PDB file of C-alpha atoms in Angstrom:
ATOM      1  CA  GLY A  15      95.612 136.618  91.157  1.00  0.00           C
ATOM      2  CA  LEU A  16      98.216 139.503  90.479  1.00  0.00           C
ATOM      3  CA  LEU A  17      98.467 138.976  87.355  1.00  0.00           C
ATOM      4  CA  ALA A  18      95.233 137.260  86.132  1.00  0.00           C
ATOM      5  CA  PRO A  19      93.229 139.430  84.087  1.00  0.00           C
ATOM      6  CA  ALA A  20      90.117 140.078  84.402  1.00  0.00           C
ATOM      7  CA  GLU A  21      87.595 138.313  82.108  1.00  0.00           C
ATOM      8  CA  GLY A  22      88.182 139.100  78.411  1.00  0.00           C
ATOM      9  CA  ALA A  23      90.725 141.659  79.242  1.00  0.00           C
ATOM     10  CA  GLY A  24      94.720 141.060  78.520  1.00  0.00           C
ATOM     11  CA  PRO A  25      96.781 140.684  81.577  1.00  0.00           C
ATOM     12  CA  ARG A  26      97.427 143.913  83.880  1.00  0.00           C
ATOM     13  CA  PRO A  27     100.796 145.694  83.437  1.00  0.00           C
ATOM     14  CA  LEU A  28     102.866 145.340  86.099  1.00  0.00           C
ATOM     15  CA  LEU A  29     104.851 147.917  87.727  1.00  0.00           C
ATOM     16  CA  ALA A  30     108.147 147.452  89.996  1.00  0.00           C
ATOM     17  CA  VAL A  31     108.972 150.593  92.035  1.00  0.00           C
ATOM     18  CA  ALA A  32     112.123 151.065  93.593  1.00  0.00           C
ATOM     19  CA  THR A  33     111.897 153.282  96.816  1.00  0.00           C
ATOM     20  CA  HIS A  34     115.818 153.621  96.004  1.00  0.00           C
ATOM     21  CA  VAL A  35     118.409 151.942  94.422  1.00  0.00           C
ATOM     22  CA  HIS A  36     120.349 150.319  97.066  1.00  0.00           C
ATOM     23  CA  PHE A  37     120.692 146.687  96.285  1.00  0.00           C
ATOM     24  CA  ASP A  38     118.466 145.181  98.710  1.00  0.00           C
ATOM     25  CA  HIS A  39     115.719 147.388  96.756  1.00  0.00           C
ATOM     26  CA  SER A  40     116.872 147.332  93.640  1.00  0.00           C
ATOM     27  CA  GLY A  41     119.084 143.553  92.692  1.00  0.00           C
ATOM     28  CA  GLY A  42     115.132 142.234  91.085  1.00  0.00           C
ATOM     29  CA  LEU A  43     114.663 144.994  89.071  1.00  0.00           C
ATOM     30  CA  GLN A  44     116.036 143.114  86.196  1.00  0.00           C
ATOM     31  CA  HIS A  45     112.768 140.621  86.178  1.00  0.00           C
ATOM     32  CA  PHE A  46     110.406 143.964  85.721  1.00  0.00           C
ATOM     33  CA  GLU A  47     109.828 144.971  81.827  1.00  0.00           C
ATOM     34  CA  GLU A  48     108.408 148.062  83.603  1.00  0.00           C
ATOM     35  CA  VAL A  49     110.786 149.831  86.186  1.00  0.00           C
ATOM     36  CA  ALA A  50     109.989 153.147  88.068  1.00  0.00           C
ATOM     37  CA  VAL A  51     112.675 155.162  90.270  1.00  0.00           C
ATOM     38  CA  HIS A  52     113.252 158.645  91.565  1.00  0.00           C
ATOM     39  CA  SER A  53     114.946 160.660  88.686  1.00  0.00           C
ATOM     40  CA  ALA A  54     117.773 161.409  91.397  1.00  0.00           C
ATOM     41  CA  GLU A  55     118.979 157.752  90.947  1.00  0.00           C
ATOM     42  CA  ALA A  56     117.779 156.911  87.393  1.00  0.00           C
ATOM     43  CA  ALA A  57     121.564 157.098  86.198  1.00  0.00           C
ATOM     44  CA  ALA A  58     122.855 154.529  88.485  1.00  0.00           C
ATOM     45  CA  LEU A  59     119.898 152.357  87.989  1.00  0.00           C
ATOM     46  CA  LEU A  60     120.715 152.767  84.127  1.00  0.00           C
ATOM     47  CA  GLN A  61     124.538 152.730  84.834  1.00  0.00           C
ATOM     48  CA  GLY A  62     124.059 149.436  87.286  1.00  0.00           C
ATOM     49  CA  ASP A  63     126.427 151.655  89.788  1.00  0.00           C
ATOM     50  CA  ASN A  64     127.171 149.077  92.371  1.00  0.00           C
ATOM     51  CA  TYR A  65     128.750 151.960  94.218  1.00  0.00           C
ATOM     52  CA  GLU A  66     125.834 153.851  94.740  1.00  0.00           C
ATOM     53  CA  ALA A  67     123.908 150.953  95.414  1.00  0.00           C
ATOM     54  CA  VAL A  68     125.825 149.860  98.150  1.00  0.00           C
ATOM     55  CA  THR A  69     126.397 146.551  96.758  1.00  0.00           C
ATOM     56  CA  TRP A  70     128.047 145.142  99.608  1.00  0.00           C
ATOM     57  CA  LEU A  71     126.374 141.189 100.006  1.00  0.00           C
ATOM     58  CA  SER A  72     128.041 138.765 102.315  1.00  0.00           C
ATOM     59  CA  ASP A  73     127.153 134.739 101.903  1.00  0.00           C
ATOM     60  CA  ARG A  74     125.448 134.817 105.806  1.00  0.00           C
ATOM     61  CA  GLU A  75     122.930 137.188 104.016  1.00  0.00           C
ATOM     62  CA  VAL A  76     121.859 135.098 101.480  1.00  0.00           C
ATOM     63  CA  ALA A  77     119.165 132.163 102.254  1.00  0.00           C
ATOM     64  CA  ARG A  78     119.368 129.745  99.229  1.00  0.00           C
ATOM     65  CA  PRO A  79     122.510 130.314  96.557  1.00  0.00           C
ATOM     66  CA  PRO A  80     120.809 130.555  93.233  1.00  0.00           C
ATOM     67  CA  ARG A  81     123.253 128.028  91.797  1.00  0.00           C
ATOM     68  CA  PRO A  82     125.800 125.423  92.770  1.00  0.00           C
ATOM     69  CA  GLY A  83     129.301 127.321  93.395  1.00  0.00           C
ATOM     70  CA  TRP A  84     127.382 130.762  93.577  1.00  0.00           C
ATOM     71  CA  SER A  85     129.341 133.070  95.787  1.00  0.00           C
ATOM     72  CA  SER A  86     128.028 136.687  97.043  1.00  0.00           C
ATOM     73  CA  ARG A  87     131.485 138.120  95.860  1.00  0.00           C
ATOM     74  CA  GLN A  88     129.834 137.856  92.123  1.00  0.00           C
ATOM     75  CA  PHE A  89     126.605 139.868  93.030  1.00  0.00           C
ATOM     76  CA  ARG A  90     126.165 142.752  90.969  1.00  0.00           C
ATOM     77  CA  VAL A  91     122.779 144.790  90.208  1.00  0.00           C
ATOM     78  CA  PRO A  92     122.778 144.615  86.874  1.00  0.00           C
ATOM     79  CA  PRO A  93     122.142 147.662  84.937  1.00  0.00           C
ATOM     80  CA  VAL A  94     118.281 148.638  84.412  1.00  0.00           C
ATOM     81  CA  ARG A  95     116.721 151.062  82.187  1.00  0.00           C
ATOM     82  CA  PRO A  96     113.571 152.692  84.093  1.00  0.00           C
ATOM     83  CA  SER A  97     110.222 153.166  82.121  1.00  0.00           C
ATOM     84  CA  ARG A  98     109.442 155.864  84.359  1.00  0.00           C
ATOM     85  CA  LEU A  99     111.080 158.557  86.074  1.00  0.00           C
ATOM     86  CA  LEU A 100     109.462 159.755  89.162  1.00  0.00           C
ATOM     87  CA  HIS A 101     109.469 163.281  90.481  1.00  0.00           C
ATOM     88  CA  GLU A 102     107.496 164.903  94.165  1.00  0.00           C
ATOM     89  CA  GLY A 103     103.634 164.639  93.656  1.00  0.00           C
ATOM     90  CA  ASP A 104     103.550 162.107  90.875  1.00  0.00           C
ATOM     91  CA  VAL A 105     100.655 160.004  91.525  1.00  0.00           C
ATOM     92  CA  ILE A 106     100.843 155.609  90.856  1.00  0.00           C
ATOM     93  CA  ASN A 107      97.294 154.616  89.521  1.00  0.00           C
ATOM     94  CA  LEU A 108      96.311 151.478  90.626  1.00  0.00           C
ATOM     95  CA  GLY A 109      92.722 151.644  89.639  1.00  0.00           C
ATOM     96  CA  ASP A 110      91.208 151.452  93.417  1.00  0.00           C
ATOM     97  CA  ARG A 111      94.163 153.229  94.918  1.00  0.00           C
ATOM     98  CA  GLN A 112      96.522 155.720  94.486  1.00  0.00           C
ATOM     99  CA  LEU A 113      99.942 156.123  95.523  1.00  0.00           C
ATOM    100  CA  THR A 114     101.613 159.628  96.042  1.00  0.00           C
ATOM    101  CA  VAL A 115     105.122 159.795  95.695  1.00  0.00           C
ATOM    102  CA  MET A 116     107.169 161.759  98.341  1.00  0.00           C
ATOM    103  CA  HIS A 117     110.413 162.630  97.859  1.00  0.00           C
ATOM    104  CA  MET A 118     112.293 161.912 101.112  1.00  0.00           C
ATOM    105  CA  PRO A 119     115.909 162.199 100.619  1.00  0.00           C
ATOM    106  CA  GLY A 120     118.389 161.490 103.282  1.00  0.00           C
ATOM    107  CA  HIS A 121     119.108 157.601 103.270  1.00  0.00           C
ATOM    108  CA  SER A 122     120.109 157.803  99.743  1.00  0.00           C
ATOM    109  CA  ARG A 123     119.300 160.982  97.364  1.00  0.00           C
ATOM    110  CA  GLY A 124     116.341 159.308  95.443  1.00  0.00           C
ATOM    111  CA  SER A 125     114.581 158.030  98.483  1.00  0.00           C
ATOM    112  CA  ILE A 126     110.612 158.356  98.218  1.00  0.00           C
ATOM    113  CA  CYS A 127     107.862 157.341 100.158  1.00  0.00           C
ATOM    114  CA  LEU A 128     104.550 156.299  98.310  1.00  0.00           C
ATOM    115  CA  HIS A 129     101.370 157.691 100.576  1.00  0.00           C
ATOM    116  CA  ASP A 130      98.223 156.471 100.243  1.00  0.00           C
ATOM    117  CA  LYS A 131      96.173 159.294 101.115  1.00  0.00           C
ATOM    118  CA  ASP A 132      92.855 157.691 101.285  1.00  0.00           C
ATOM    119  CA  ARG A 133      93.511 154.869 103.438  1.00  0.00           C
ATOM    120  CA  LYS A 134      96.415 157.001 105.408  1.00  0.00           C
ATOM    121  CA  ILE A 135      99.282 154.170 104.977  1.00  0.00           C
ATOM    122  CA  LEU A 136     102.860 155.087 104.388  1.00  0.00           C
ATOM    123  CA  PHE A 137     104.856 153.001 102.402  1.00  0.00           C
ATOM    124  CA  SER A 138     108.291 154.278 103.568  1.00  0.00           C
ATOM    125  CA  GLY A 139     110.877 152.236 102.169  1.00  0.00           C
ATOM    126  CA  ASP A 140     114.517 153.130 104.234  1.00  0.00           C
ATOM    127  CA  VAL A 141     113.154 156.730 104.648  1.00  0.00           C
ATOM    128  CA  VAL A 142     111.955 155.433 108.171  1.00  0.00           C
ATOM    129  CA  TYR A 143     111.679 151.731 109.624  1.00  0.00           C
ATOM    130  CA  ASP A 144     111.436 150.326 113.223  1.00  0.00           C
ATOM    131  CA  GLY A 145     115.208 150.364 113.842  1.00  0.00           C
ATOM    132  CA  SER A 146     118.659 152.792 113.767  1.00  0.00           C
ATOM    133  CA  MET A 147     118.050 155.210 110.634  1.00  0.00           C
ATOM    134  CA  ILE A 148     120.884 154.942 108.375  1.00  0.00           C
ATOM    135  CA  ASP A 149     122.966 158.113 107.241  1.00  0.00           C
ATOM    136  CA  TRP A 150     126.416 157.062 106.585  1.00  0.00           C
ATOM    137  CA  LEU A 151     126.456 155.711 103.145  1.00  0.00           C
ATOM    138  CA  PRO A 152     128.049 157.519 100.600  1.00  0.00           C
ATOM    139  CA  TYR A 153     124.844 159.506  99.187  1.00  0.00           C
ATOM    140  CA  SER A 154     123.034 160.019 102.750  1.00  0.00           C
ATOM    141  CA  ARG A 155     123.043 163.525 103.916  1.00  0.00           C
ATOM    142  CA  ILE A 156     121.887 164.615 107.163  1.00  0.00           C
ATOM    143  CA  SER A 157     120.555 167.734 106.534  1.00  0.00           C
ATOM    144  CA  ASP A 158     117.707 166.280 103.779  1.00  0.00           C
ATOM    145  CA  TYR A 159     117.216 163.323 106.392  1.00  0.00           C
ATOM    146  CA  ILE A 160     116.101 166.259 108.716  1.00  0.00           C
ATOM    147  CA  ALA A 161     113.843 167.896 106.412  1.00  0.00           C
ATOM    148  CA  SER A 162     112.574 164.666 105.520  1.00  0.00           C
ATOM    149  CA  CYS A 163     111.654 163.691 109.121  1.00  0.00           C
ATOM    150  CA  GLN A 164     110.233 167.295 109.855  1.00  0.00           C
ATOM    151  CA  ARG A 165     108.030 166.247 106.685  1.00  0.00           C
ATOM    152  CA  LEU A 166     107.054 162.742 108.582  1.00  0.00           C
ATOM    153  CA  MET A 167     106.167 164.801 111.678  1.00  0.00           C
ATOM    154  CA  GLU A 168     103.635 167.115 109.907  1.00  0.00           C
ATOM    155  CA  LEU A 169     101.928 164.317 108.351  1.00  0.00           C
ATOM    156  CA  VAL A 170     101.322 162.817 111.619  1.00  0.00           C
ATOM    157  CA  ASP A 171     100.335 166.593 112.666  1.00  0.00           C
ATOM    158  CA  ARG A 172      97.729 166.766 110.196  1.00  0.00           C
ATOM    159  CA  GLY A 173      96.465 163.699 110.683  1.00  0.00           C
ATOM    160  CA  LEU A 174      97.771 162.017 107.206  1.00  0.00           C
ATOM    161  CA  VAL A 175      98.927 158.580 108.507  1.00  0.00           C
ATOM    162  CA  GLU A 176      97.728 155.920 110.470  1.00  0.00           C
ATOM    163  CA  MET A 177     100.078 152.923 109.804  1.00  0.00           C
ATOM    164  CA  VAL A 178     103.210 152.836 108.445  1.00  0.00           C
ATOM    165  CA  LEU A 179     104.793 149.797 105.925  1.00  0.00           C
ATOM    166  CA  PRO A 180     108.570 150.060 106.050  1.00  0.00           C
ATOM    167  CA  GLY A 181     111.052 148.679 104.083  1.00  0.00           C
ATOM    168  CA  HIS A 182     112.456 146.735 106.728  1.00  0.00           C
ATOM    169  CA  PHE A 183     111.264 145.113 110.218  1.00  0.00           C
ATOM    170  CA  ASN A 184     107.568 145.688 111.497  1.00  0.00           C
ATOM    171  CA  ILE A 185     104.654 147.706 110.561  1.00  0.00           C
ATOM    172  CA  PHE A 186     103.923 150.838 112.616  1.00  0.00           C
ATOM    173  CA  GLY A 187     101.488 153.419 113.468  1.00  0.00           C
ATOM    174  CA  ALA A 188     101.539 157.412 113.401  1.00  0.00           C
ATOM    175  CA  GLU A 189     102.753 157.671 117.336  1.00  0.00           C
ATOM    176  CA  ARG A 190     105.649 155.589 116.468  1.00  0.00           C
ATOM    177  CA  LEU A 191     106.597 157.638 112.906  1.00  0.00           C
ATOM    178  CA  TYR A 192     106.504 160.735 114.480  1.00  0.00           C
ATOM    179  CA  TRP A 193     108.860 159.544 117.674  1.00  0.00           C
ATOM    180  CA  LEU A 194     111.651 158.236 114.899  1.00  0.00           C
ATOM    181  CA  ALA A 195     111.101 160.865 113.336  1.00  0.00           C
ATOM    182  CA  SER A 196     111.582 163.508 116.158  1.00  0.00           C
ATOM    183  CA  ASN A 197     114.059 161.328 117.694  1.00  0.00           C
ATOM    184  CA  TYR A 198     116.388 161.447 114.665  1.00  0.00           C
ATOM    185  CA  ILE A 199     115.996 165.050 114.879  1.00  0.00           C
ATOM    186  CA  SER A 200     117.365 165.675 118.515  1.00  0.00           C
ATOM    187  CA  GLN A 201     120.357 163.232 117.809  1.00  0.00           C
ATOM    188  CA  ALA A 202     121.523 165.210 114.675  1.00  0.00           C
ATOM    189  CA  GLY A 203     123.688 167.509 116.525  1.00  0.00           C
ATOM    190  CA  VAL A 204     127.643 167.894 116.212  1.00  0.00           C
ATOM    191  CA  CYS A 205     128.583 164.789 117.683  1.00  0.00           C
ATOM    192  CA  HIS A 206     126.487 162.233 115.090  1.00  0.00           C
ATOM    193  CA  LYS A 207     127.681 164.524 112.368  1.00  0.00           C
ATOM    194  CA  ILE A 208     131.346 163.895 112.844  1.00  0.00           C
ATOM    195  CA  SER A 209     130.768 160.494 113.512  1.00  0.00           C
ATOM    196  CA  THR A 210     128.533 159.849 110.582  1.00  0.00           C
ATOM    197  CA  CYS A 211     131.198 161.672 108.064  1.00  0.00           C
ATOM    198  CA  ALA A 212     133.854 158.934 109.777  1.00  0.00           C
ATOM    199  CA  MET A 213     131.525 156.134 109.031  1.00  0.00           C
ATOM    200  CA  ARG A 214     130.728 157.469 105.706  1.00  0.00           C
ATOM    201  CA  SER A 215     134.306 157.518 104.136  1.00  0.00           C
ATOM    202  CA  ILE A 216     135.151 154.061 106.038  1.00  0.00           C
ATOM    203  CA  ALA A 217     131.759 152.821 103.865  1.00  0.00           C
ATOM    204  CA  SER A 218     133.223 154.774 100.822  1.00  0.00           C
ATOM    205  CA  VAL A 219     136.181 152.600 100.621  1.00  0.00           C
ATOM    206  CA  ALA A 220     135.250 149.435 101.606  1.00  0.00           C
ATOM    207  CA  LEU A 221     132.135 149.531  98.916  1.00  0.00           C
ATOM    208  CA  ARG A 222     135.024 151.134  96.147  1.00  0.00           C
ATOM    209  CA  VAL A 223     137.243 147.938  97.302  1.00  0.00           C
ATOM    210  CA  ALA A 224     134.713 145.394  97.313  1.00  0.00           C
ATOM    211  CA  ASN A 225     132.876 146.447  94.142  1.00  0.00           C
ATOM    212  CA  SER A 226     136.602 146.655  92.256  1.00  0.00           C
ATOM    213  CA  ARG A 227     137.312 143.525  93.453  1.00  0.00           C
ATOM    214  CA  ILE A 228     133.684 142.514  91.915  1.00  0.00           C
ATOM    215  CA  THR A 229     134.469 143.892  88.440  1.00  0.00           C
ATOM    216  CA  SER A 230     138.013 142.047  88.365  1.00  0.00           C
TER     217      SER A 230
END
């Protein structure tokens, strides 16, 4: 019923909103006419930048190959021209639901959450989920992640979030959100920064090698 038009009306417009451009969140955007992404990652999406999209796929991650003989080594996020650039405070109007864009960099430079203020629901993408938060990718930044986590804690303190719908794993509530955000901040010390720097260097080299092979 998502696309079913109201009686006497034309088709409802469909907008695909990318919480960020990592391949597992942007690889299917080519199938939509209307695509929204934060302005910080618009160029990467337009250029099909598979380094920033962290395109590093293995066959074991694919449930069903799209065609016989297909290999994950062939996969690339195709260039997509965004039809809407998102910024902090923008509102996506769904008619009976309003989603406010919250720019929450750290995991990536253009990561966003969508906040349904009326229902106190946060669509968090990969900014936060009930698992280890990844801050060692090429465009990750610990200082940004700390600031984003502080904003998440503030949402809980102000009673603005009761349920989080993340990009991975299970749905969780405000108490768990506060713990995940505060725990990241408490762990982001010198040792964490050193290990993250090393991980980012390794990931950067591996991504460049993997995507140069795909290109060739």
